[in-house]
PDB file of C-alpha atoms in Angstrom:
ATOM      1  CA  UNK A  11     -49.269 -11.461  -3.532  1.00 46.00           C
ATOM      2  CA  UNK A  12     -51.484 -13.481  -1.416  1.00 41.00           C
ATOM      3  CA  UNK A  13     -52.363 -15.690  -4.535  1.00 42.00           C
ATOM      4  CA  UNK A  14     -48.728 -16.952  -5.182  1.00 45.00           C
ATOM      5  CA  UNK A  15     -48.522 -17.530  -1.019  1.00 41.00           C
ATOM      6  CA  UNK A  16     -51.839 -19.403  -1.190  1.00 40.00           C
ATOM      7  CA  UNK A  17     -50.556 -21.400  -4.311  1.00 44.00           C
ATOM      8  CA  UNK A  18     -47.058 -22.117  -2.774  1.00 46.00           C
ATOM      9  CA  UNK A  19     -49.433 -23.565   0.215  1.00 45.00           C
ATOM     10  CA  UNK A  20     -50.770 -25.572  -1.776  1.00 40.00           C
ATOM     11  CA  UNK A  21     -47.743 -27.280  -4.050  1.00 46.00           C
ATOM     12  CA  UNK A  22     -46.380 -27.763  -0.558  1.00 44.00           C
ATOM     13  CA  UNK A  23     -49.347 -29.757   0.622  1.00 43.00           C
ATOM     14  CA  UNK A  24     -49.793 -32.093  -2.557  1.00 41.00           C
ATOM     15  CA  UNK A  25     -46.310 -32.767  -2.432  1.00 48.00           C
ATOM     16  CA  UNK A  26     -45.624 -33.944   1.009  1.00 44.00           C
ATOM     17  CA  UNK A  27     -48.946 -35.927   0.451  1.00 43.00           C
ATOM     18  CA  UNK A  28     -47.337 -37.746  -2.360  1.00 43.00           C
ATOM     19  CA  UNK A  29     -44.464 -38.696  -0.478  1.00 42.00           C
ATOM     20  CA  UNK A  30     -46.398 -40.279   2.504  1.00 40.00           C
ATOM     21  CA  UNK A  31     -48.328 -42.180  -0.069  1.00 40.00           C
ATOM     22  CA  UNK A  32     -44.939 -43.655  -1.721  1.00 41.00           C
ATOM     23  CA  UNK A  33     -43.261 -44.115   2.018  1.00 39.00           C
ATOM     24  CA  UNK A  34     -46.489 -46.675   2.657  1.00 38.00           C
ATOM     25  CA  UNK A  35     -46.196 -48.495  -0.590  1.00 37.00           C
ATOM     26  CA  UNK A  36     -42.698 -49.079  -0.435  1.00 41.00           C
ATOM     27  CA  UNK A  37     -42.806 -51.228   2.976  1.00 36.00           C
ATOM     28  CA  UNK A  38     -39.418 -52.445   3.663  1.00 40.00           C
ATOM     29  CA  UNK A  39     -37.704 -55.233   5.609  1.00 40.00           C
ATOM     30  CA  UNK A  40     -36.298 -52.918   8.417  1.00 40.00           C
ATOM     31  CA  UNK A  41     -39.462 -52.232   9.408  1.00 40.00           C
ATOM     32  CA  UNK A  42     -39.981 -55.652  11.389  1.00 40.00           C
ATOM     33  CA  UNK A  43     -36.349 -56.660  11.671  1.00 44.00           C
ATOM     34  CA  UNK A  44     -35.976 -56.444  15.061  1.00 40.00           C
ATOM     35  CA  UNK A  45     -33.605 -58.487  17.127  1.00 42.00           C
ATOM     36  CA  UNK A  46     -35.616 -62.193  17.695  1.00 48.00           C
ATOM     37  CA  UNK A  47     -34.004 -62.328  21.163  1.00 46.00           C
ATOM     38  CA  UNK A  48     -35.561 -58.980  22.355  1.00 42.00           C
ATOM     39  CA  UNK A  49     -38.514 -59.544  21.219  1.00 45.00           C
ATOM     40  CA  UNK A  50     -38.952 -63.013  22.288  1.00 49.00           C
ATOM     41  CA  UNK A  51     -37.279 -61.335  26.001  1.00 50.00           C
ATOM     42  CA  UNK A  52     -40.184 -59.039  25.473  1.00 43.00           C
ATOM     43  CA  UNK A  53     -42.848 -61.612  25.279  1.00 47.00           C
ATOM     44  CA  UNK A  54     -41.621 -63.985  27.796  1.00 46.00           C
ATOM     45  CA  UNK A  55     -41.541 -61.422  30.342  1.00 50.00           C
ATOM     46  CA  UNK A  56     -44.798 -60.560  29.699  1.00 44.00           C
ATOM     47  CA  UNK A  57     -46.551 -63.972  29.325  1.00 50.00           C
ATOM     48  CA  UNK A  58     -44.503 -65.532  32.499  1.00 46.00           C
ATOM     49  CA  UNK A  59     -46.175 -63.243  35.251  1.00 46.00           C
ATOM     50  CA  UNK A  60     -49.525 -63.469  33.507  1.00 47.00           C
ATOM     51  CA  UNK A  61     -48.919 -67.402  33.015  1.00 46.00           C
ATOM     52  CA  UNK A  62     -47.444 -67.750  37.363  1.00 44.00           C
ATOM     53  CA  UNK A  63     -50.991 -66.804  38.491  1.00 40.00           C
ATOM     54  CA  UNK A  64     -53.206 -68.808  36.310  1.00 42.00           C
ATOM     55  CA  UNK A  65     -51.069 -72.076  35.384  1.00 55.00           C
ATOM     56  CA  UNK A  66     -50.832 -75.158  37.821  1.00 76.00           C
ATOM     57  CA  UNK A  67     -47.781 -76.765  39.642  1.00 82.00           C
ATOM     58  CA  UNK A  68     -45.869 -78.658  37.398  1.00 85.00           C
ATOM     59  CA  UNK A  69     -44.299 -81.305  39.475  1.00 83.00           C
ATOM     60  CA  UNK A  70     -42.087 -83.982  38.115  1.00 86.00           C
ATOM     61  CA  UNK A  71     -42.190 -87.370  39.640  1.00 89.00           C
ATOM     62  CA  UNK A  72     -39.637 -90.102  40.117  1.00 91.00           C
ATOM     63  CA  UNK A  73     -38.948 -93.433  42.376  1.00 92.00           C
ATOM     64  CA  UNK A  74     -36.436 -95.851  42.563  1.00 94.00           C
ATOM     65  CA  UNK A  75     -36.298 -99.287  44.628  1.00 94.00           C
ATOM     66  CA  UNK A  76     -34.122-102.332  45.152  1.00 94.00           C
ATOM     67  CA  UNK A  77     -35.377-104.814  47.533  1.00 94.00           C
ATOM     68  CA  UNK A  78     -34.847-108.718  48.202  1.00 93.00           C
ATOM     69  CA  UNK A  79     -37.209-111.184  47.775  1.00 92.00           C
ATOM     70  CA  UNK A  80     -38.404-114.889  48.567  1.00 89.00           C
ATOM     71  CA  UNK A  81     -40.810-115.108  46.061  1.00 90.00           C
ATOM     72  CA  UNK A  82     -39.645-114.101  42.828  1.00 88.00           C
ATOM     73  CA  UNK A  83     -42.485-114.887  40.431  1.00 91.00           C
ATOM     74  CA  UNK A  84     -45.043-113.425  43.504  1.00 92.00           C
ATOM     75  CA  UNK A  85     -43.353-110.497  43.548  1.00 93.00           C
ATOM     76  CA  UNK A  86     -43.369-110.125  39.830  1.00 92.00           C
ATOM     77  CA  UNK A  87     -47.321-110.951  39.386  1.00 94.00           C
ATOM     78  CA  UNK A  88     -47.879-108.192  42.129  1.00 93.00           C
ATOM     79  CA  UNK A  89     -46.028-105.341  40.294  1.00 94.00           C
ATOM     80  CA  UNK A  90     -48.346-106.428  36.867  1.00 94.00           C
ATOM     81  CA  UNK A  91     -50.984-106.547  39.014  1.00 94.00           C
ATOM     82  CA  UNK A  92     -50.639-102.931  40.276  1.00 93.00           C
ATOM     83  CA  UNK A  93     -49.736-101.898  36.710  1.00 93.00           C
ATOM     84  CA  UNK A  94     -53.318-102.898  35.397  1.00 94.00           C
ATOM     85  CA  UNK A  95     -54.993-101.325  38.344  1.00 93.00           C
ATOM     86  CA  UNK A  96     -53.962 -97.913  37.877  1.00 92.00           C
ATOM     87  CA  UNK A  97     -53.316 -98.617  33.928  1.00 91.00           C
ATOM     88  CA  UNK A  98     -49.847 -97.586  33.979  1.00 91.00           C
ATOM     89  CA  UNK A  99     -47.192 -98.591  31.529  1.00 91.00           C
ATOM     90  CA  UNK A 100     -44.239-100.740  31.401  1.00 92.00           C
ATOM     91  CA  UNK A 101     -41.245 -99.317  29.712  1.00 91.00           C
ATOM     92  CA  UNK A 102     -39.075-102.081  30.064  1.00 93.00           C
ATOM     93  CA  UNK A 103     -38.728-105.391  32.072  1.00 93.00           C
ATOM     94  CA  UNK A 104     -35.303-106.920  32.164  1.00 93.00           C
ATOM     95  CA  UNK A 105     -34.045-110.149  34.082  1.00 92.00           C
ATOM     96  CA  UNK A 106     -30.485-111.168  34.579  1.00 90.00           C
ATOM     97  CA  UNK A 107     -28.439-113.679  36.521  1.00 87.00           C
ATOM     98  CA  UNK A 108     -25.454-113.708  38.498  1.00 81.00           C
ATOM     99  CA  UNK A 109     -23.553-116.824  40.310  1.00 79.00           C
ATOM    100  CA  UNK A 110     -25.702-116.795  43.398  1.00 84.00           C
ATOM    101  CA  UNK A 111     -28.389-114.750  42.566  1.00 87.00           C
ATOM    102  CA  UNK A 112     -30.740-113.421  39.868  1.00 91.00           C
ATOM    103  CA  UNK A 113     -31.995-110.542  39.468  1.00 93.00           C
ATOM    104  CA  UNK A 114     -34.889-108.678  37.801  1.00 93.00           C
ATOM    105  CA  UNK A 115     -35.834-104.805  36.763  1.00 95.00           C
ATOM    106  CA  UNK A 116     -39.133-103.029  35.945  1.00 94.00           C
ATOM    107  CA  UNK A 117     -39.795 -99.749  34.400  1.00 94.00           C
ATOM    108  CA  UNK A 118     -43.028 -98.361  35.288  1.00 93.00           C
ATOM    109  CA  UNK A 119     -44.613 -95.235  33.653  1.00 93.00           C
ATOM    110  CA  UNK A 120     -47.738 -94.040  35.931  1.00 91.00           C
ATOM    111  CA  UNK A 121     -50.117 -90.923  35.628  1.00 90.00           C
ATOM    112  CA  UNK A 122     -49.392 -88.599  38.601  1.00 87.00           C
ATOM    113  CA  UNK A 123     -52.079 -89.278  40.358  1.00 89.00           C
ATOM    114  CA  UNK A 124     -51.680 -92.626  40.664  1.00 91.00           C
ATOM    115  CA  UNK A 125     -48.099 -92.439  41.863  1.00 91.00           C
ATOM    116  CA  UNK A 126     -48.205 -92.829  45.455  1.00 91.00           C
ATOM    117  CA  UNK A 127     -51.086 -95.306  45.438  1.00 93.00           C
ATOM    118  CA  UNK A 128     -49.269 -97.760  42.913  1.00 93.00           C
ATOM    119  CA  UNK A 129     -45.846 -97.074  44.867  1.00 92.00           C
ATOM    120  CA  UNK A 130     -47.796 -98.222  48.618  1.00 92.00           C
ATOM    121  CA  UNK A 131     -49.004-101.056  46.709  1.00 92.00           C
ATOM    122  CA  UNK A 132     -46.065-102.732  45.087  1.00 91.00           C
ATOM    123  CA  UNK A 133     -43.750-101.819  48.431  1.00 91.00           C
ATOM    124  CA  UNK A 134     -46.087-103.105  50.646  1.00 90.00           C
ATOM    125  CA  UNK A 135     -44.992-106.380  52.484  1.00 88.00           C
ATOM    126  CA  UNK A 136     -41.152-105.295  51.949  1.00 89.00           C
ATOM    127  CA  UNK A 137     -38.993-105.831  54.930  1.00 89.00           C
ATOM    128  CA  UNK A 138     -36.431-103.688  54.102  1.00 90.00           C
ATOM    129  CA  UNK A 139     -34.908-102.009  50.943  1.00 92.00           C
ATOM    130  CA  UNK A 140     -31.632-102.139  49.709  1.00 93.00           C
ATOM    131  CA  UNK A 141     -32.180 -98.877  47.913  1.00 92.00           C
ATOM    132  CA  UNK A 142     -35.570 -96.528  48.297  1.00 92.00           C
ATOM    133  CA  UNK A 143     -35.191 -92.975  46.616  1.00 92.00           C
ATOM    134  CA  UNK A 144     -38.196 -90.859  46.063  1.00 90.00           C
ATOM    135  CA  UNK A 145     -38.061 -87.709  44.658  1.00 88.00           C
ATOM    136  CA  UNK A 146     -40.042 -84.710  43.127  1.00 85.00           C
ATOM    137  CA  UNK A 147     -39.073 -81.803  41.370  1.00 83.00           C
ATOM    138  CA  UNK A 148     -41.014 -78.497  40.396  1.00 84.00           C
ATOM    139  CA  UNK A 149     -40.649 -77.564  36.865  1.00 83.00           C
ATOM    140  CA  UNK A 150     -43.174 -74.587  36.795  1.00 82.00           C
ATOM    141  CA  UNK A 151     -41.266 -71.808  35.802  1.00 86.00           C
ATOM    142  CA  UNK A 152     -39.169 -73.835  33.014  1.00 84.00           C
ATOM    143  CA  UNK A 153     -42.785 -74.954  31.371  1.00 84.00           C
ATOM    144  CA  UNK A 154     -43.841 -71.784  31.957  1.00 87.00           C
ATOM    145  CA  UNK A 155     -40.852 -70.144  30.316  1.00 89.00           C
ATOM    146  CA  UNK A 156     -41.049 -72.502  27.679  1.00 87.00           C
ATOM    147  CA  UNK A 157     -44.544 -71.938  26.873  1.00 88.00           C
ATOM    148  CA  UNK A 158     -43.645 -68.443  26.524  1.00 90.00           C
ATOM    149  CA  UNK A 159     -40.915 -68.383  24.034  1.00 90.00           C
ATOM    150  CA  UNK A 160     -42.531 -70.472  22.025  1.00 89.00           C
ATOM    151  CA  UNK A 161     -45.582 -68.261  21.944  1.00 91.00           C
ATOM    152  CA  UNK A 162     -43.280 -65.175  21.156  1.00 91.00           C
ATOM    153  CA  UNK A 163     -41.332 -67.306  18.148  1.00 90.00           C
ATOM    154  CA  UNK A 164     -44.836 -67.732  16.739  1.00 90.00           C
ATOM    155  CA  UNK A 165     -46.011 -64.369  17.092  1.00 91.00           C
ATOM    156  CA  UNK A 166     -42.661 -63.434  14.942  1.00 90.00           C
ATOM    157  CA  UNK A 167     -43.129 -65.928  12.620  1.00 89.00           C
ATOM    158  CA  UNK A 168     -46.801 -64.074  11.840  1.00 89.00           C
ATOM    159  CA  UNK A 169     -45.288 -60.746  11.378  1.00 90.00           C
ATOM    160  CA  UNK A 170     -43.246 -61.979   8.957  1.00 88.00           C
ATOM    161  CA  UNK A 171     -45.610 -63.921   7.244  1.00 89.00           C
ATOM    162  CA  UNK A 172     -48.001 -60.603   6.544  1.00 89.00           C
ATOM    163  CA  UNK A 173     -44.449 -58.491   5.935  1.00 87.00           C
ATOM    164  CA  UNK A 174     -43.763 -61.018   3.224  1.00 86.00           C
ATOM    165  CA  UNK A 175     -47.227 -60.984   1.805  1.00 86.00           C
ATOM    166  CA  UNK A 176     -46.553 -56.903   1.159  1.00 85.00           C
ATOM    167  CA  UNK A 177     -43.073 -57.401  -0.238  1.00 84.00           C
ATOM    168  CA  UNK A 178     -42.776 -56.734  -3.823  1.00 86.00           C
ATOM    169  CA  UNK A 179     -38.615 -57.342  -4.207  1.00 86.00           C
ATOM    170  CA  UNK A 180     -37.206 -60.065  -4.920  1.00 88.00           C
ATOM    171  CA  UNK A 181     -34.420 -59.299  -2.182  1.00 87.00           C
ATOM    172  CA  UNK A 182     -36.693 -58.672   0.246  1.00 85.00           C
ATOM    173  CA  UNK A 183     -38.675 -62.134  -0.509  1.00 86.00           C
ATOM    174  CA  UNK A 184     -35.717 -63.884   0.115  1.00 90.00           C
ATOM    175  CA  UNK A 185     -34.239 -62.250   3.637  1.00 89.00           C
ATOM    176  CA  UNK A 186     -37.971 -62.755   4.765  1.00 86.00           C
ATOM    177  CA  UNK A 187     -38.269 -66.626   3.844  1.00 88.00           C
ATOM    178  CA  UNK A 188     -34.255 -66.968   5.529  1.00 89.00           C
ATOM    179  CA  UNK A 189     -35.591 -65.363   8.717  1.00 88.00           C
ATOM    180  CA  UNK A 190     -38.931 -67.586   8.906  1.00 89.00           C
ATOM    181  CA  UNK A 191     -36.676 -71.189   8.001  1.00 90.00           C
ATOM    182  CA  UNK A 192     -34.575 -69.671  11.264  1.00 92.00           C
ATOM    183  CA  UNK A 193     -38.122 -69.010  13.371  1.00 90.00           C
ATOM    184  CA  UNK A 194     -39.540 -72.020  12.499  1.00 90.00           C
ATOM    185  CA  UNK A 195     -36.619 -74.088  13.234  1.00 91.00           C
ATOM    186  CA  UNK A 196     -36.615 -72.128  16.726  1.00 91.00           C
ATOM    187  CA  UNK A 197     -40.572 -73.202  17.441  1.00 90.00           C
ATOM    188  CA  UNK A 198     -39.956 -76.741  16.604  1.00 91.00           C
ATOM    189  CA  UNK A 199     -37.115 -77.307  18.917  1.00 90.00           C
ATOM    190  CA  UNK A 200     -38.772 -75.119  21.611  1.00 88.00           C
ATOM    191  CA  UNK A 201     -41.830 -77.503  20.582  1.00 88.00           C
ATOM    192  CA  UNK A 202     -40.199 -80.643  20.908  1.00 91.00           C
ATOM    193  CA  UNK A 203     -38.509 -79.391  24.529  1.00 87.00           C
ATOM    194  CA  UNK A 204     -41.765 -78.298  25.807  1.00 86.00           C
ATOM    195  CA  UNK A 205     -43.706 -81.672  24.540  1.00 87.00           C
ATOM    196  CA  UNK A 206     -40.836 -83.835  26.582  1.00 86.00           C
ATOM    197  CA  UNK A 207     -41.495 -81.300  29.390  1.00 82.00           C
ATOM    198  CA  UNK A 208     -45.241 -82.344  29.839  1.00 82.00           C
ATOM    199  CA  UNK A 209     -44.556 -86.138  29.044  1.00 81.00           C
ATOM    200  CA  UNK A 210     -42.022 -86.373  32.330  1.00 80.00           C
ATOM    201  CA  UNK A 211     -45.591 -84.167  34.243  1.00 82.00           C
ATOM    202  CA  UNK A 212     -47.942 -86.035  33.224  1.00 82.00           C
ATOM    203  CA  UNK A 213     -46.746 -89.485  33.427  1.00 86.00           C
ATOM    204  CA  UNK A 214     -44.004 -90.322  36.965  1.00 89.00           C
ATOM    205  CA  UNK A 215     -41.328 -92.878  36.548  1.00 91.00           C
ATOM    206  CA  UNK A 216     -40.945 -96.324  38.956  1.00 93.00           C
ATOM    207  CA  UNK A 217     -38.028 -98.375  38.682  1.00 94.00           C
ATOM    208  CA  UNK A 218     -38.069-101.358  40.782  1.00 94.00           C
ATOM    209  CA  UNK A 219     -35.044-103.885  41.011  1.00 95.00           C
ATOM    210  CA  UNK A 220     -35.601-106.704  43.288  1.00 94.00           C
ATOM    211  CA  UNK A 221     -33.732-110.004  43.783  1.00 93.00           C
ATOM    212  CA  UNK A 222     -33.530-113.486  44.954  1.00 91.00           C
ATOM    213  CA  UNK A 223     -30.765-115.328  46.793  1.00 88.00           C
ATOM    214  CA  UNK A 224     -29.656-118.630  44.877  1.00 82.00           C
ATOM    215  CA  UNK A 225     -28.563-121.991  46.565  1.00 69.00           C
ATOM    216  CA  UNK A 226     -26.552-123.281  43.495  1.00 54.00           C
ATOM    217  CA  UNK A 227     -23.123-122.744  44.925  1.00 47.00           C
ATOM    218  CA  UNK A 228     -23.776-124.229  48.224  1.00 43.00           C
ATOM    219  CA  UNK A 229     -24.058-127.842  46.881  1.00 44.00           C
ATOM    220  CA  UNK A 230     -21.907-130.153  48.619  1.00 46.00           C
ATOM    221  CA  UNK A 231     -20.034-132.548  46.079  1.00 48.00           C
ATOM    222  CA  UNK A 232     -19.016-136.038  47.832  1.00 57.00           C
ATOM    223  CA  UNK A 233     -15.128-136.914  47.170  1.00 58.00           C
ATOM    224  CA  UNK A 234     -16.464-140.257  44.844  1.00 63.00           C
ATOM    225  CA  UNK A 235     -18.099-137.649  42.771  1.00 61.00           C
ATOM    226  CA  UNK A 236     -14.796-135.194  42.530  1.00 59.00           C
ATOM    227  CA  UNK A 237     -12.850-138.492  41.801  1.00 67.00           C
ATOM    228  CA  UNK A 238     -15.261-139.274  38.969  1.00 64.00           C
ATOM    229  CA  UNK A 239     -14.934-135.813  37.444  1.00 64.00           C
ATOM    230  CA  UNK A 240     -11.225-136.209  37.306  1.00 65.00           C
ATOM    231  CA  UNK A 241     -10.969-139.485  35.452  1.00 63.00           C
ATOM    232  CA  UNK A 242     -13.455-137.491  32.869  1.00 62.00           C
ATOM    233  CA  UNK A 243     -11.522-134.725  32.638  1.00 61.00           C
ATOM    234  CA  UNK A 244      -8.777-137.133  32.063  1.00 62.00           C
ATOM    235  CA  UNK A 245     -10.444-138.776  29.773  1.00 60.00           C
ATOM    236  CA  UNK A 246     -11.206-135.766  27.842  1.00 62.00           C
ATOM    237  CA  UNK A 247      -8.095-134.411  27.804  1.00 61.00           C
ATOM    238  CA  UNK A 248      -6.146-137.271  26.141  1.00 65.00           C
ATOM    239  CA  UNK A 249      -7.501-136.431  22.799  1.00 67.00           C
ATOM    240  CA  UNK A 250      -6.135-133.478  22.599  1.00 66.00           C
ATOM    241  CA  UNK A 251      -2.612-134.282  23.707  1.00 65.00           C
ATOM    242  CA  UNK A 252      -2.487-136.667  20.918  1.00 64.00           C
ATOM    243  CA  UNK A 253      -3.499-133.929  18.689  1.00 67.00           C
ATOM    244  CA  UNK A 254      -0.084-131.979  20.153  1.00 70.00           C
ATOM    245  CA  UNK A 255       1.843-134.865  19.472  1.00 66.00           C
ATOM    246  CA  UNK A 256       0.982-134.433  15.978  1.00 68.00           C
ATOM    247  CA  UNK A 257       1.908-131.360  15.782  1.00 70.00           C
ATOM    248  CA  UNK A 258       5.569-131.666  16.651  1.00 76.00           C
ATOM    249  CA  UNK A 259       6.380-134.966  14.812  1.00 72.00           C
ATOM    250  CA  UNK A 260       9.030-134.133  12.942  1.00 79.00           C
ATOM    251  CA  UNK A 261      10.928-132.830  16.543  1.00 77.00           C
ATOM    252  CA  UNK A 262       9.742-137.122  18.058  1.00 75.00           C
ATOM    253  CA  UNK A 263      11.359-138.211  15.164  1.00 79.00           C
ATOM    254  CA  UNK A 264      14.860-135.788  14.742  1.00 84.00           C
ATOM    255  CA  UNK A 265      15.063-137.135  18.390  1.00 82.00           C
ATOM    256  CA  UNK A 266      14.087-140.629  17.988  1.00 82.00           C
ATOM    257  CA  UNK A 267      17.128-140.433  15.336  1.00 83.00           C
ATOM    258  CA  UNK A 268      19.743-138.922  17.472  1.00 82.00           C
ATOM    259  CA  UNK A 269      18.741-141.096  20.296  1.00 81.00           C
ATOM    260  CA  UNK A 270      19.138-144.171  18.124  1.00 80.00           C
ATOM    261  CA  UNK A 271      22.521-142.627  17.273  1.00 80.00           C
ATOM    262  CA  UNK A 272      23.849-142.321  20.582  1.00 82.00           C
ATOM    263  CA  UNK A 273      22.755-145.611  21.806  1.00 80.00           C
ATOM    264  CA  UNK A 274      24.581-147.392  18.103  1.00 78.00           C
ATOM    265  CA  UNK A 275      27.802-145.439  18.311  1.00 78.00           C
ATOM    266  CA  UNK A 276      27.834-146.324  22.295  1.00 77.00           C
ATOM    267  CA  UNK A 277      27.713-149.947  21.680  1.00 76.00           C
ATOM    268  CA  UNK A 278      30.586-149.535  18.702  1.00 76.00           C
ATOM    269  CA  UNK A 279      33.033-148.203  21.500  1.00 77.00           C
ATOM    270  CA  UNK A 280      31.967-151.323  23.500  1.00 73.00           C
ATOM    271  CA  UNK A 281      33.222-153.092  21.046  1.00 66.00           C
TER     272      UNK A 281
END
């Protein structure tokens, strides 16, 4: 009796041995198909309070003025000038004109440590400003959660790069390479949002509009000069009225031939 229990033991054992052995070969998809959003949750929660302490202040930079001036070529030279100093950039420099004025505007991309020195230097000497906005705005916690999701979308994409390494099914193959095409397209726009994130941190924006008063409608025109510019524009209107009279000819002449009419039969009753 205690043979067949001790046998029955052991058909028991090799069999439930066998069928942990096939569970681990046959490694399916389930097994890492977890919801992206919890996981990346997951992560994010994790890596923003480990990231708070140890990251720096990400503070985001920006200045805008509009301001008259006498000089307008000085004050032009001395923005350039400024711009070399502290090797910042210039995004764009437009000029425009208006009846009694003209009018010029400067984009200037600085590093952020050079932003108040180059924005003393260029506003020093200004009497007054028609517009002066400065502004700053902490963007810590959006890097920070940025930085974080991305890491978490990569971490994903790994797991399913080793799950699809162990797949042996076609199926399976393909759900795993339509998950990673969504994952990766996930870490590139997270990428691209995080890399415009540090460009506006590491680099502050200036844009300075400044102006200069013009004397051009203020001339005084003598009335021998207003006469003059009459009998010109006289002068230059005549060819064109003879050009209308061409036009409507054949009206000159129906009336020229009614007139001529009028006037014949008028004489006949004379008569």
């Amino acid at each position: 009796m205690k043979k067949y229990i001790l046998f029955a033991c052991l058909a028991f054992t090799l069999t439930s041995c066998k069928k942990a052995e096939k569970s681990e070969a046959n490694v399916s998809v389930t097994e890492v198909e977890l919801p992206a959003t919890e996981s990346d949750k997951a992560v994010s929660s994790a890596n923003s309070s480990e990231s708070s302490t140890t990251s720096e202040q990400k503070i985001v930079k920006n200045a805008k003025l509009r301001f008259e001036t006498t000089d307008f070529e000085k004050t032009a030279d001395k923005i350039y000038t400024a711009v070399k100093k502290y090797k910042a950039q210039i995004q764009t420099d437009n000029e425009g004109k208006d009846y009694n004025s003209i009018t010029r505007n400067i984009v200037v991309r600085v590093s952020n440590e050079n932003f108040e020195n180059i924005l003393k230097e260029i506003t020093t000497g200004v009497p007054y400003f028609d517009q002066k906005e400065i502004s700053s705005e902490d963007v810590t916690e959006q890097y920070i959660d940025l930085e974080a999701r991305l890491k978490a979308k990569k971490e994903l994409e790994s797991r399913y790069l080793e799950l699809l390494k162990k797949a042996n099914k076609i199926s399976e193959i393909l759900e795993i390479e339509k998950e990673l095409v969504l994952i990766r397209e996930e870490i590139e726009s997270k990428q691209g949002q995080l890399n415009y994130l540090q460009n506006r941190v590491s680099m502050s924006t200036l844009e300075i509009t400044f102006y200069k008063q013009t004397t051009e409608t203020g001339v005084t025109v003598s009335y021998g000069s207003k006469m003059w510019n009459s009998v010109k524009g006289g002068v230059s209107w005549m060819p064109g009225f003879f050009l209308g009279l061409l036009y409507i000819w054949p009206l000159l002449l129906i009336a020229a031939l009614v007139f001529y009419y009028l006037r014949k039969r008028k004489k006949n009753l004379k008569n």
